Amino acid sequence: MLVLGIETTCDETAAAVVRVGAAGTGEILSNVVRSQVEDHAPFGGVVPEIAARAHVDIVDRVVAEALRQAGTGIDDLDAVAAAAGPGLVGGVLIGLTAAKAIALVAGKPLIAVNHLEAHALTVRLTDGIAFPYLLLLASGGHTQLLAVTGIGAYSKLGTTIDDAIGEAFDKVAKLLDLPYPGGPEVERRASAGNAGRFAFPRPLLGRPTADFSLSGLKTAVRLEVERIEAAAGGLGDQDIADIAASFQMAVADMVADRAKVAIRLFRERFGEPTALVVAGGVGANQTLKRVLGEKAAAAGLPLVVPPPKLCTDNGAMIAWAGAERLARGLTDPLDIAPRARWPLDAEAATIGSGRLGAKA
Ligand code: KG4
Ligand code: ZN
């Protein structure tokens, strides 16, 4: 089975071809990602209008390159998948429309993939992880702990009550005058820093729920930056490194504590998970992985994190999620609309769509 996947929900224009073998294992034949980071960098964040224009400019070439690298034509495909949301709707519209056009011309089924579901299922492509598993989904826009019990079967165990983790990394990077996107840069600076220099708060630590809060931590970083600037006239490289390291450690401690609670909630409601899984861009962070790995091991669970290239937005995860849905006969009509909002958990999803909420 060969599936083309197209991703345009944020600031990457991406396309990939994934092959699924008879045993259900996936193989990435191509995975082309054209990042728009340079287009957005001067603005310190993603500008929706610029993103949409950049997607229009390049999506056809990215798709053509993915097909070329995979050595396939559109007639060889079994289906065309595109992220249909959630995300910046101007961008989603472009990838989804490209997929519809290819599906129509080639006479192939269309699969409208939820971008979050694609992140959630990536470990089944990379590591063949079986259901059910506990997922920490941590990206620029989302922070959730979810029980993944099947395709389309997601139960939220915890979420952030304010900022997403990736967003907090990006905001702290801004406070430290580091370039966008902030996450990788904060991690790079932190590697030269002393994580014990600043005792930043670990919000909600020890609480019995698996929710997150990051705005207090971000405020503590801002106050520290202002204090140093007032005292010393500016931040030195060592100050930046120490703040980055101390912030990163506070996030890792908080995430590990929330994951511990989520493991307990998971076992109470769903039995034994096969693994603790991390997905989304923040999964690229090594300190987070180390601290979470220790927590998972203490609970007797393996920690499974896709390689960084498959944690951040890409087309392979869309193609794979499409293949998983196609194998279950879940295809979509050509008039399906893009969605700016599209929650993953069953209870919330039935309000808006009903589709992901339905047990598949
Ligand atoms: O999943 P993703 O590529 O896009 C979204 O769907 O949001 O995640 C991007 C987010 C950004 O906030 C970025 O700063 C963060 O993931 N990120 C990181 C790292 N790499 C990316 N955060 C911490 N450490 C990293 N190494
Ligand atoms: Zn994402």
Short mmCIF file of C-alpha atoms and ligand atoms in Angstrom, two decimals:
data_model
loop_
_atom_site.label_atom_id
_atom_site.label_comp_id
_atom_site.label_asym_id
_atom_site.label_seq_id
_atom_site.Cartn_x
_atom_site.Cartn_y
_atom_site.Cartn_z
CA MET A 1 0.00 0.00 0.00
CA LEU A 2 1.42 3.38 -1.05
CA VAL A 3 0.12 6.63 0.46
CA LEU A 4 1.10 10.23 -0.29
CA GLY A 5 0.84 12.60 2.70
CA ILE A 6 0.71 16.40 2.54
CA GLU A 7 1.23 18.72 5.54
CA THR A 8 0.58 22.49 5.48
CA THR A 9 -1.04 23.30 8.85
CA CYS A 10 1.69 25.63 10.12
CA ASP A 11 5.06 26.77 8.80
CA GLU A 12 6.35 23.65 7.03
CA THR A 13 5.31 22.66 3.54
CA ALA A 14 5.84 18.91 3.57
CA ALA A 15 5.04 15.85 1.49
CA ALA A 16 6.02 12.21 1.83
CA VAL A 17 5.35 8.77 0.43
CA VAL A 18 4.98 5.88 2.88
CA ARG A 19 4.72 2.22 1.92
CA VAL A 20 2.92 -0.21 4.20
CA GLY A 21 3.98 -3.86 3.88
CA ALA A 22 1.81 -6.96 4.23
CA ALA A 23 2.67 -7.22 7.94
CA GLY A 24 1.44 -3.65 8.48
CA THR A 25 4.89 -2.16 8.96
CA GLY A 26 5.58 1.20 7.40
CA GLU A 27 8.53 2.36 5.35
CA ILE A 28 9.24 5.99 4.51
CA LEU A 29 10.13 6.18 0.81
CA SER A 30 10.49 9.96 0.82
CA ASN A 31 9.96 12.77 3.32
CA VAL A 32 10.41 16.27 1.92
CA VAL A 33 10.08 19.20 4.33
CA ARG A 34 10.40 22.79 3.14
CA SER A 35 10.60 24.95 6.25
CA GLN A 36 9.43 28.56 6.15
CA VAL A 37 11.46 29.49 9.24
CA GLU A 38 13.41 32.15 7.34
CA ASP A 39 10.21 33.77 6.03
CA HIS A 40 8.81 34.17 9.56
CA ALA A 41 12.02 34.81 11.55
CA PRO A 42 11.95 38.63 11.13
CA PHE A 43 8.52 38.64 12.83
CA GLY A 44 9.47 36.37 15.74
CA GLY A 45 6.59 33.99 15.06
CA VAL A 46 4.46 32.46 12.31
CA VAL A 47 2.53 35.04 10.27
CA PRO A 48 -0.55 33.24 8.85
CA GLU A 49 -0.74 35.27 5.64
CA ILE A 50 2.95 34.71 4.84
CA ALA A 51 2.57 31.01 5.64
CA ALA A 52 -0.39 30.59 3.29
CA ARG A 53 1.40 32.36 0.44
CA ALA A 54 4.54 30.29 0.92
CA HIS A 55 2.50 27.06 0.88
CA VAL A 56 0.85 28.10 -2.42
CA ASP A 57 4.24 28.93 -3.93
CA ILE A 58 5.86 25.62 -3.18
CA VAL A 59 3.36 22.84 -2.45
CA ASP A 60 3.30 21.45 -6.02
CA ARG A 61 7.10 21.24 -6.15
CA VAL A 62 7.33 19.63 -2.72
CA VAL A 63 4.78 16.99 -3.75
CA ALA A 64 6.57 16.39 -7.06
CA GLU A 65 9.88 16.00 -5.23
CA ALA A 66 8.39 13.53 -2.73
CA LEU A 67 7.01 11.42 -5.60
CA ARG A 68 10.32 11.63 -7.48
CA GLN A 69 12.41 10.56 -4.48
CA ALA A 70 10.02 7.69 -3.83
CA GLY A 71 10.22 6.62 -7.48
CA THR A 72 6.42 6.64 -7.79
CA GLY A 73 3.80 8.41 -9.88
CA ILE A 74 0.31 9.35 -8.77
CA ASP A 75 -1.10 6.29 -10.54
CA ASP A 76 0.92 4.00 -8.23
CA LEU A 77 -0.65 5.50 -5.10
CA ASP A 78 -3.41 3.78 -3.13
CA ALA A 79 -4.58 6.99 -1.48
CA VAL A 80 -3.80 10.67 -1.00
CA ALA A 81 -3.80 12.01 2.56
CA ALA A 82 -3.57 15.62 3.73
CA ALA A 83 -3.73 17.29 7.10
CA ALA A 84 -7.21 18.87 7.23
CA GLY A 85 -6.58 20.61 10.58
CA PRO A 86 -6.21 21.76 13.23
CA GLY A 87 -3.99 24.67 12.24
CA LEU A 88 -3.83 27.93 10.34
CA VAL A 89 -6.79 27.51 8.06
CA GLY A 90 -5.29 29.38 5.09
CA GLY A 91 -2.43 26.89 4.99
CA VAL A 92 -4.57 23.83 5.67
CA LEU A 93 -6.79 24.80 2.75
CA ILE A 94 -3.82 24.73 0.37
CA GLY A 95 -2.50 21.28 1.28
CA LEU A 96 -5.99 19.81 1.42
CA THR A 97 -6.93 21.31 -1.96
CA ALA A 98 -3.72 19.97 -3.52
CA ALA A 99 -4.56 16.51 -2.16
CA LYS A 100 -8.13 16.72 -3.47
CA ALA A 101 -6.89 17.69 -6.93
CA ILE A 102 -4.46 14.76 -7.06
CA ALA A 103 -7.09 12.35 -5.70
CA LEU A 104 -9.62 13.53 -8.28
CA VAL A 105 -7.25 13.39 -11.25
CA ALA A 106 -5.79 10.00 -10.30
CA GLY A 107 -9.11 8.54 -9.14
CA LYS A 108 -7.72 7.69 -5.68
CA PRO A 109 -9.39 7.91 -2.28
CA LEU A 110 -8.82 11.04 -0.18
CA ILE A 111 -8.07 10.88 3.52
CA ALA A 112 -8.47 14.04 5.61
CA VAL A 113 -6.05 13.53 8.49
CA ASN A 114 -6.16 15.22 11.87
CA HIS A 115 -2.66 16.69 12.34
CA LEU A 116 -2.68 15.75 16.05
CA GLU A 117 -3.69 12.18 15.23
CA ALA A 118 -0.76 12.02 12.83
CA HIS A 119 1.63 13.06 15.64
CA ALA A 120 -0.08 10.54 17.93
CA LEU A 121 0.34 7.60 15.53
CA THR A 122 3.93 8.30 14.42
CA VAL A 123 5.42 5.78 16.88
CA ARG A 124 3.46 3.03 15.16
CA LEU A 125 5.34 3.90 11.97
CA THR A 126 8.77 4.29 13.59
CA ASP A 127 8.61 1.62 16.31
CA GLY A 128 5.51 -0.49 15.62
CA ILE A 129 4.07 0.37 19.05
CA ALA A 130 0.82 -1.49 19.83
CA PHE A 131 -2.30 0.05 21.41
CA PRO A 132 -2.96 1.12 24.11
CA TYR A 133 -0.27 3.66 24.98
CA LEU A 134 0.10 6.85 26.97
CA LEU A 135 0.96 9.83 24.79
CA LEU A 136 2.46 13.18 25.69
CA LEU A 137 1.65 15.41 22.74
CA ALA A 138 3.77 18.54 23.08
CA SER A 139 4.09 21.05 20.25
CA GLY A 140 3.89 24.78 19.69
CA GLY A 141 0.12 24.81 19.95
CA HIS A 142 -0.75 21.74 22.03
CA THR A 143 0.16 20.10 25.32
CA GLN A 144 -1.87 17.02 26.21
CA LEU A 145 -1.54 13.69 27.93
CA LEU A 146 -3.75 11.22 26.08
CA ALA A 147 -4.67 7.57 26.32
CA VAL A 148 -4.39 6.22 22.77
CA THR A 149 -6.47 3.05 22.69
CA GLY A 150 -7.09 2.71 18.94
CA ILE A 151 -7.41 4.65 15.68
CA GLY A 152 -9.80 7.50 16.44
CA ALA A 153 -9.93 6.50 20.13
CA TYR A 154 -8.23 9.15 22.26
CA SER A 155 -9.03 10.09 25.85
CA LYS A 156 -7.54 13.19 27.36
CA LEU A 157 -5.97 12.65 30.79
CA GLY A 158 -4.52 16.13 31.16
CA THR A 159 -3.89 19.34 29.27
CA THR A 160 -2.36 22.76 29.76
CA ILE A 161 -4.51 25.36 31.43
CA ASP A 162 -2.56 28.20 29.79
CA ASP A 163 0.45 28.01 27.41
CA ALA A 164 1.65 25.01 25.39
CA ILE A 165 5.15 23.73 26.24
CA GLY A 166 6.59 24.63 22.82
CA GLU A 167 4.99 28.06 23.12
CA ALA A 168 6.70 28.54 26.52
CA PHE A 169 10.07 27.61 24.95
CA ASP A 170 9.38 30.10 22.14
CA LYS A 171 8.39 32.88 24.58
CA VAL A 172 11.42 32.30 26.82
CA ALA A 173 13.62 32.41 23.71
CA LYS A 174 12.11 35.80 22.90
CA LEU A 175 12.82 37.06 26.44
CA LEU A 176 16.44 35.94 25.99
CA ASP A 177 16.61 37.58 22.56
CA LEU A 178 17.23 34.23 20.87
CA PRO A 179 16.11 33.65 17.28
CA TYR A 180 12.84 31.98 16.31
CA PRO A 181 11.94 29.08 16.58
CA GLY A 182 12.91 29.15 20.22
CA GLY A 183 12.83 25.52 21.33
CA PRO A 184 15.98 24.24 19.61
CA GLU A 185 17.87 27.47 20.43
CA VAL A 186 16.95 27.37 24.15
CA GLU A 187 18.14 23.75 24.24
CA ARG A 188 21.41 24.66 22.49
CA ARG A 189 22.15 27.52 24.93
CA ALA A 190 21.09 25.38 27.92
CA SER A 191 23.81 22.85 27.13
CA ALA A 192 26.40 25.43 28.32
CA GLY A 193 24.34 26.47 31.34
CA ASN A 194 23.95 25.69 35.03
CA ALA A 195 20.42 24.34 35.60
CA GLY A 196 20.80 24.88 39.35
CA ARG A 197 21.48 28.63 39.22
CA PHE A 198 17.82 29.72 39.20
CA ALA A 199 15.10 28.00 41.21
CA PHE A 200 12.20 28.56 38.81
CA PRO A 201 8.78 27.32 39.95
CA ARG A 202 7.40 23.90 38.95
CA PRO A 203 3.67 24.78 38.69
CA LEU A 204 1.13 22.16 39.83
CA LEU A 205 3.88 19.81 41.04
CA GLY A 206 2.46 17.05 43.24
CA ARG A 207 -1.18 17.69 42.26
CA PRO A 208 -3.35 14.60 41.66
CA THR A 209 -4.45 15.72 38.16
CA ALA A 210 -2.34 15.54 35.00
CA ASP A 211 -2.82 19.16 33.92
CA PHE A 212 -0.03 21.59 33.05
CA SER A 213 0.49 25.27 33.69
CA LEU A 214 3.37 27.19 32.15
CA SER A 215 2.51 30.87 32.38
CA GLY A 216 3.80 31.26 35.97
CA LEU A 217 7.12 29.72 34.97
CA LYS A 218 7.36 32.04 31.99
CA THR A 219 6.62 35.04 34.25
CA ALA A 220 9.33 33.92 36.70
CA VAL A 221 11.82 33.84 33.81
CA ARG A 222 10.74 37.33 32.71
CA LEU A 223 11.18 38.74 36.23
CA GLU A 224 14.65 37.18 36.50
CA VAL A 225 15.65 38.62 33.11
CA GLU A 226 14.43 42.06 34.22
CA ARG A 227 16.27 41.75 37.54
CA ILE A 228 19.60 40.92 35.84
CA GLU A 229 19.12 43.64 33.23
CA ALA A 230 18.47 46.21 35.96
CA ALA A 231 21.48 45.08 37.99
CA ALA A 232 24.02 44.42 35.24
CA GLY A 233 22.70 46.45 32.30
CA GLY A 234 22.07 43.37 30.16
CA LEU A 235 22.29 39.60 29.90
CA GLY A 236 25.69 37.98 29.40
CA ASP A 237 26.10 34.71 27.48
CA GLN A 238 26.44 32.81 30.76
CA ASP A 239 23.25 34.38 32.15
CA ILE A 240 21.39 33.30 29.00
CA ALA A 241 22.79 29.78 29.22
CA ASP A 242 21.94 29.47 32.93
CA ILE A 243 18.39 30.81 32.49
CA ALA A 244 17.83 28.49 29.51
CA ALA A 245 19.14 25.49 31.47
CA SER A 246 17.16 26.33 34.63
CA PHE A 247 13.96 26.90 32.63
CA GLN A 248 14.42 23.68 30.64
CA MET A 249 14.99 21.71 33.84
CA ALA A 250 11.85 23.18 35.45
CA VAL A 251 9.81 22.14 32.39
CA ALA A 252 11.33 18.65 32.41
CA ASP A 253 10.60 18.19 36.13
CA MET A 254 7.04 19.39 35.68
CA VAL A 255 6.43 17.15 32.65
CA ALA A 256 7.88 14.13 34.46
CA ASP A 257 5.64 14.76 37.48
CA ARG A 258 2.52 15.14 35.29
CA ALA A 259 3.44 11.98 33.35
CA LYS A 260 3.71 10.05 36.63
CA VAL A 261 0.14 11.09 37.51
CA ALA A 262 -1.06 10.27 33.98
CA ILE A 263 0.44 6.76 34.18
CA ARG A 264 -1.59 6.18 37.36
CA LEU A 265 -4.80 7.57 35.78
CA PHE A 266 -4.18 5.46 32.66
CA ARG A 267 -3.81 2.26 34.68
CA GLU A 268 -7.00 3.00 36.64
CA ARG A 269 -9.06 3.58 33.49
CA PHE A 270 -7.45 1.60 30.67
CA GLY A 271 -5.19 -1.07 32.18
CA GLU A 272 -1.51 -1.42 31.34
CA PRO A 273 -0.06 0.83 28.59
CA THR A 274 2.53 -0.62 26.20
CA ALA A 275 4.69 2.52 26.46
CA LEU A 276 5.00 6.18 27.33
CA VAL A 277 5.22 7.97 24.00
CA VAL A 278 6.21 11.54 23.20
CA ALA A 279 5.10 13.27 19.99
CA GLY A 280 5.25 16.82 18.63
CA GLY A 281 8.15 19.20 18.20
CA VAL A 282 9.06 19.37 21.90
CA GLY A 283 9.87 15.64 21.70
CA ALA A 284 13.15 16.70 20.09
CA ASN A 285 14.37 17.99 23.49
CA GLN A 286 17.08 15.72 24.95
CA THR A 287 16.76 16.85 28.59
CA LEU A 288 13.02 16.23 28.52
CA LYS A 289 13.64 12.79 27.04
CA ARG A 290 16.20 11.92 29.72
CA VAL A 291 14.03 12.99 32.67
CA LEU A 292 10.89 11.40 31.21
CA GLY A 293 12.84 8.22 30.47
CA GLU A 294 13.78 7.94 34.14
CA LYS A 295 10.15 8.39 35.21
CA ALA A 296 8.92 5.84 32.66
CA ALA A 297 11.57 3.31 33.73
CA ALA A 298 10.59 3.76 37.39
CA ALA A 299 7.01 2.91 36.36
CA GLY A 300 8.20 -0.11 34.36
CA LEU A 301 7.41 1.40 30.96
CA PRO A 302 9.59 1.99 27.90
CA LEU A 303 9.83 5.61 26.71
CA VAL A 304 9.40 5.82 22.96
CA VAL A 305 10.16 9.04 21.09
CA PRO A 306 10.36 9.27 17.29
CA PRO A 307 13.58 10.74 15.85
CA PRO A 308 13.56 14.60 15.90
CA LYS A 309 12.78 14.85 12.16
CA LEU A 310 9.58 12.90 12.75
CA CYS A 311 8.69 14.76 15.98
CA THR A 312 8.45 18.10 14.21
CA ASP A 313 5.88 18.57 11.45
CA ASN A 314 6.39 16.36 8.41
CA GLY A 315 4.50 14.62 5.61
CA ALA A 316 5.41 11.03 6.61
CA MET A 317 3.24 11.21 9.72
CA ILE A 318 0.29 12.38 7.58
CA ALA A 319 0.86 9.59 5.04
CA TRP A 320 1.11 7.00 7.84
CA ALA A 321 -2.06 8.22 9.60
CA GLY A 322 -3.74 8.13 6.18
CA ALA A 323 -2.57 4.54 5.68
CA GLU A 324 -3.88 3.52 9.12
CA ARG A 325 -7.29 5.00 8.30
CA LEU A 326 -7.33 3.55 4.75
CA ALA A 327 -6.63 0.07 6.17
CA ARG A 328 -9.82 0.47 8.20
CA GLY A 329 -11.86 1.77 5.27
CA LEU A 330 -11.95 5.33 6.61
CA THR A 331 -11.83 7.65 3.60
CA ASP A 332 -13.34 11.10 3.12
CA PRO A 333 -15.48 12.88 0.50
CA LEU A 334 -13.82 15.39 -1.85
CA ASP A 335 -15.91 18.24 -0.42
CA ILE A 336 -14.57 17.86 3.11
CA ALA A 337 -13.68 21.26 4.62
CA PRO A 338 -10.45 22.30 6.39
CA ARG A 339 -10.75 22.86 10.12
CA ALA A 340 -8.93 25.46 12.22
CA ARG A 341 -10.03 23.61 15.39
CA TRP A 342 -10.23 19.87 15.66
CA PRO A 343 -9.80 18.37 19.12
CA LEU A 344 -8.57 14.82 19.38
CA ASP A 345 -10.27 13.49 22.45
CA ALA A 346 -13.60 11.72 21.99
CA GLU A 347 -15.77 13.80 24.32
CA ALA A 348 -14.70 17.12 22.81
CA ALA A 349 -14.59 15.84 19.22
CA THR A 350 -18.23 14.74 19.18
CA ILE A 351 -19.27 18.35 19.76
CA GLY A 352 -17.63 19.57 16.57
CA SER A 353 -17.16 16.67 14.20
CA GLY A 354 -18.31 13.34 15.51
CA ARG A 355 -15.83 11.66 13.20
CA LEU A 356 -12.81 11.23 15.42
CA GLY A 357 -15.15 10.72 18.31
CA ALA A 358 -16.64 7.67 16.64
CA LYS A 359 -14.88 4.46 17.61
CA ALA A 360 -13.15 3.14 14.51
O1 KG4 B 1 5.05 19.86 16.25
P1 KG4 B 1 5.73 21.12 15.83
O2 KG4 B 1 6.82 21.03 14.80
O3 KG4 B 1 4.71 22.16 15.26
C1 KG4 B 1 3.46 22.35 15.82
O4 KG4 B 1 2.52 21.64 15.40
O5 KG4 B 1 3.39 23.22 16.75
O6 KG4 B 1 6.28 21.81 17.17
C2 KG4 B 1 6.98 23.04 17.14
C3 KG4 B 1 7.28 23.46 18.56
C4 KG4 B 1 7.86 24.87 18.67
O7 KG4 B 1 7.22 25.56 19.73
C5 KG4 B 1 9.34 24.62 18.98
O8 KG4 B 1 9.94 25.66 19.72
C6 KG4 B 1 9.25 23.33 19.77
O9 KG4 B 1 8.25 22.57 19.15
N1 KG4 B 1 10.55 22.61 19.74
C7 KG4 B 1 11.32 22.38 20.82
C8 KG4 B 1 12.50 21.74 20.34
N2 KG4 B 1 12.39 21.61 18.99
C9 KG4 B 1 11.18 22.14 18.64
N3 KG4 B 1 11.12 22.65 22.13
C10 KG4 B 1 12.10 22.29 22.98
N4 KG4 B 1 13.26 21.70 22.61
C11 KG4 B 1 13.50 21.40 21.31
N5 KG4 B 1 14.65 20.82 20.93
ZN ZN B 2 2.68 19.54 14.81
#
